[in-house]
Amino acid sequence: MSHLKLVQKRSKFMVSRPSWERETVLYNRILKKQKEAEFQRKADKKDKKNKASVQSDKVTIVVKKYEPEDFRKIIQFIHSGSVDINSSCVAGLLCGASQFGLDDLERACWDFVNHSVKSGTISKVIPAAKRYSHHKTGQRLLEKIFSETQQSVEL
């Protein structure tokens, strides 16, 4: 059972989750990245064969697919369990939530999109949705906007 708390304040949505749930999600993400790094080190070791490899405890994750402010908000959600959702960041948060398995955040973003459709403010989401058209979830968002508004969205 999800412990998601969704609060609407003046056409802004904020989503939060209990701290124990955030810590579990964050802990699992760290373990996953450590395992991936260990697997990569082993693969690199096999490729280099006789060359000495340098062991490092530092993990570098390159993030190219997100606007810096949107990615900062994703990290904020993972860290604190709450984030403000608005029309300029909803697409980035939605794509990040989908990619990183943040189900509560993803549901909250879809709720925000549905609220925007009902309130007639969905056109404000289009520019952000266009920026994430390279993501599968971004494409689903654009399709939803198109189907709900019956207008074409040019990329």
Tab-separated table of C-alpha atoms in Angstrom:
chain	number	residue	atom	x	y	z
A	1	MET	CA	0.000	0.000	0.000
A	2	SER	CA	1.354	3.374	-0.995
A	3	HIS	CA	1.731	6.100	1.582
A	4	LEU	CA	1.632	8.885	-0.996
A	5	LYS	CA	0.332	12.215	0.172
A	6	LEU	CA	-0.775	14.596	-2.570
A	7	VAL	CA	-1.551	18.172	-1.636
A	8	GLN	CA	-2.927	20.784	-4.028
A	9	LYS	CA	-2.064	24.399	-3.339
A	10	ARG	CA	-3.104	27.121	-5.781
A	11	SER	CA	-2.761	24.994	-8.937
A	12	LYS	CA	0.526	23.551	-7.670
A	13	PHE	CA	0.835	19.979	-6.628
A	14	MET	CA	3.213	18.717	-4.019
A	15	VAL	CA	3.856	15.052	-3.499
A	16	SER	CA	5.471	13.561	-0.446
A	17	ARG	CA	6.164	10.151	1.014
A	18	PRO	CA	7.150	9.064	4.520
A	19	SER	CA	10.847	9.271	5.374
A	20	TRP	CA	11.216	5.507	5.953
A	21	GLU	CA	9.905	4.866	2.443
A	22	ARG	CA	12.262	7.481	0.935
A	23	GLU	CA	15.206	5.952	2.755
A	24	THR	CA	14.317	2.496	1.454
A	25	VAL	CA	14.054	3.767	-2.135
A	26	LEU	CA	17.310	5.680	-1.859
A	27	TYR	CA	19.091	2.722	-0.227
A	28	ASN	CA	17.917	0.386	-3.015
A	29	ARG	CA	19.072	2.841	-5.697
A	30	ILE	CA	22.529	3.084	-4.074
A	31	LEU	CA	22.833	-0.704	-3.880
A	32	LYS	CA	21.810	-1.025	-7.522
A	33	LYS	CA	24.423	1.533	-8.638
A	34	GLN	CA	27.108	-0.174	-6.547
A	35	LYS	CA	26.306	-3.532	-8.142
A	36	GLU	CA	26.370	-1.961	-11.597
A	37	ALA	CA	29.738	-0.334	-10.836
A	38	GLU	CA	31.158	-3.657	-9.590
A	39	PHE	CA	29.905	-5.424	-12.726
A	40	GLN	CA	31.462	-2.684	-14.884
A	41	ARG	CA	34.799	-2.963	-13.035
A	42	LYS	CA	34.849	-6.711	-13.670
A	43	ALA	CA	34.057	-6.173	-17.341
A	44	ASP	CA	36.791	-3.525	-17.609
A	45	LYS	CA	39.252	-5.852	-15.896
A	46	LYS	CA	38.578	-8.584	-18.454
A	47	ASP	CA	38.998	-6.110	-21.324
A	48	LYS	CA	42.347	-4.834	-20.085
A	49	LYS	CA	43.642	-8.353	-19.318
A	50	ASN	CA	47.256	-7.768	-18.232
A	51	LYS	CA	47.027	-4.049	-17.563
A	52	ALA	CA	46.706	-2.887	-13.969
A	53	SER	CA	43.335	-1.352	-13.229
A	54	VAL	CA	42.728	1.444	-10.758
A	55	GLN	CA	40.013	0.674	-8.210
A	56	SER	CA	37.792	3.557	-7.228
A	57	ASP	CA	34.975	3.936	-4.743
A	58	LYS	CA	33.607	6.868	-6.688
A	59	VAL	CA	30.581	6.292	-8.922
A	60	THR	CA	29.927	8.821	-11.659
A	61	ILE	CA	26.505	8.937	-13.256
A	62	VAL	CA	26.217	11.003	-16.430
A	63	VAL	CA	22.789	12.545	-16.881
A	64	LYS	CA	22.240	14.009	-20.334
A	65	LYS	CA	18.540	13.481	-20.872
A	66	TYR	CA	17.183	15.921	-18.278
A	67	GLU	CA	17.073	19.659	-17.829
A	68	PRO	CA	19.247	20.526	-14.797
A	69	GLU	CA	16.365	22.028	-12.802
A	70	ASP	CA	14.124	19.017	-13.497
A	71	PHE	CA	16.846	16.592	-12.427
A	72	ARG	CA	17.458	18.657	-9.282
A	73	LYS	CA	13.768	18.281	-8.445
A	74	ILE	CA	13.961	14.499	-8.962
A	75	ILE	CA	16.891	14.344	-6.536
A	76	GLN	CA	14.979	16.601	-4.132
A	77	PHE	CA	12.058	14.154	-4.202
A	78	ILE	CA	14.327	11.175	-3.551
A	79	HIS	CA	16.057	13.020	-0.728
A	80	SER	CA	13.184	14.776	0.998
A	81	GLY	CA	10.122	12.969	-0.299
A	82	SER	CA	8.414	16.112	-1.508
A	83	VAL	CA	8.562	18.302	-4.559
A	84	ASP	CA	6.445	21.041	-6.116
A	85	ILE	CA	4.993	20.056	-9.474
A	86	ASN	CA	4.151	22.769	-11.977
A	87	SER	CA	3.587	22.997	-15.713
A	88	SER	CA	7.224	23.807	-16.511
A	89	CYS	CA	8.681	20.752	-14.762
A	90	VAL	CA	5.938	18.110	-14.880
A	91	ALA	CA	7.276	16.463	-18.062
A	92	GLY	CA	10.820	16.125	-16.688
A	93	LEU	CA	9.559	14.831	-13.353
A	94	LEU	CA	7.242	12.382	-15.095
A	95	CYS	CA	10.012	11.015	-17.330
A	96	GLY	CA	12.445	10.794	-14.410
A	97	ALA	CA	9.880	9.104	-12.186
A	98	SER	CA	9.202	6.559	-14.902
A	99	GLN	CA	12.889	5.910	-15.622
A	100	PHE	CA	13.964	5.655	-11.985
A	101	GLY	CA	10.932	3.733	-10.722
A	102	LEU	CA	9.469	6.473	-8.519
A	103	ASP	CA	5.875	5.272	-8.752
A	104	ASP	CA	4.433	7.804	-6.288
A	105	LEU	CA	5.962	10.720	-8.152
A	106	GLU	CA	4.839	9.318	-11.502
A	107	ARG	CA	1.241	8.991	-10.253
A	108	ALA	CA	1.333	12.530	-8.881
A	109	CYS	CA	2.609	13.864	-12.221
A	110	TRP	CA	-0.184	12.109	-14.131
A	111	ASP	CA	-2.669	13.511	-11.597
A	112	PHE	CA	-1.269	16.980	-12.281
A	113	VAL	CA	-1.617	16.420	-16.043
A	114	ASN	CA	-5.225	15.234	-15.622
A	115	HIS	CA	-5.977	18.271	-13.434
A	116	SER	CA	-4.440	20.520	-16.094
A	117	VAL	CA	-6.658	18.942	-18.756
A	118	LYS	CA	-9.791	19.446	-16.644
A	119	SER	CA	-8.902	23.023	-15.722
A	120	GLY	CA	-8.005	23.959	-19.307
A	121	THR	CA	-4.365	24.781	-18.555
A	122	ILE	CA	-2.827	21.804	-20.377
A	123	SER	CA	-1.400	24.116	-23.078
A	124	LYS	CA	1.119	25.331	-20.466
A	125	VAL	CA	2.537	21.784	-20.269
A	126	ILE	CA	3.225	21.493	-24.018
A	127	PRO	CA	6.659	23.260	-24.075
A	128	ALA	CA	7.985	21.006	-21.309
A	129	ALA	CA	6.499	17.929	-22.961
A	130	LYS	CA	8.246	18.800	-26.235
A	131	ARG	CA	11.626	18.951	-24.460
A	132	TYR	CA	11.142	15.323	-23.377
A	133	SER	CA	9.808	13.883	-26.627
A	134	HIS	CA	12.934	11.663	-26.787
A	135	HIS	CA	11.664	9.777	-23.707
A	136	LYS	CA	9.027	7.099	-24.132
A	137	THR	CA	7.021	8.635	-21.274
A	138	GLY	CA	7.398	12.075	-22.855
A	139	GLN	CA	5.889	10.683	-26.039
A	140	ARG	CA	2.978	9.225	-24.016
A	141	LEU	CA	2.460	12.651	-22.437
A	142	LEU	CA	2.356	14.348	-25.846
A	143	GLU	CA	-0.103	11.713	-27.095
A	144	LYS	CA	-2.325	12.342	-24.063
A	145	ILE	CA	-2.218	16.094	-24.625
A	146	PHE	CA	-3.099	15.567	-28.285
A	147	SER	CA	-5.942	13.163	-27.543
A	148	GLU	CA	-7.406	15.384	-24.820
A	149	THR	CA	-7.196	18.663	-26.725
A	150	GLN	CA	-7.668	17.372	-30.266
A	151	GLN	CA	-4.902	19.681	-31.411
A	152	SER	CA	-1.687	18.743	-33.112
A	153	VAL	CA	1.536	19.165	-31.190
A	154	GLU	CA	4.475	19.983	-33.448
A	155	LEU	CA	7.896	18.910	-32.289
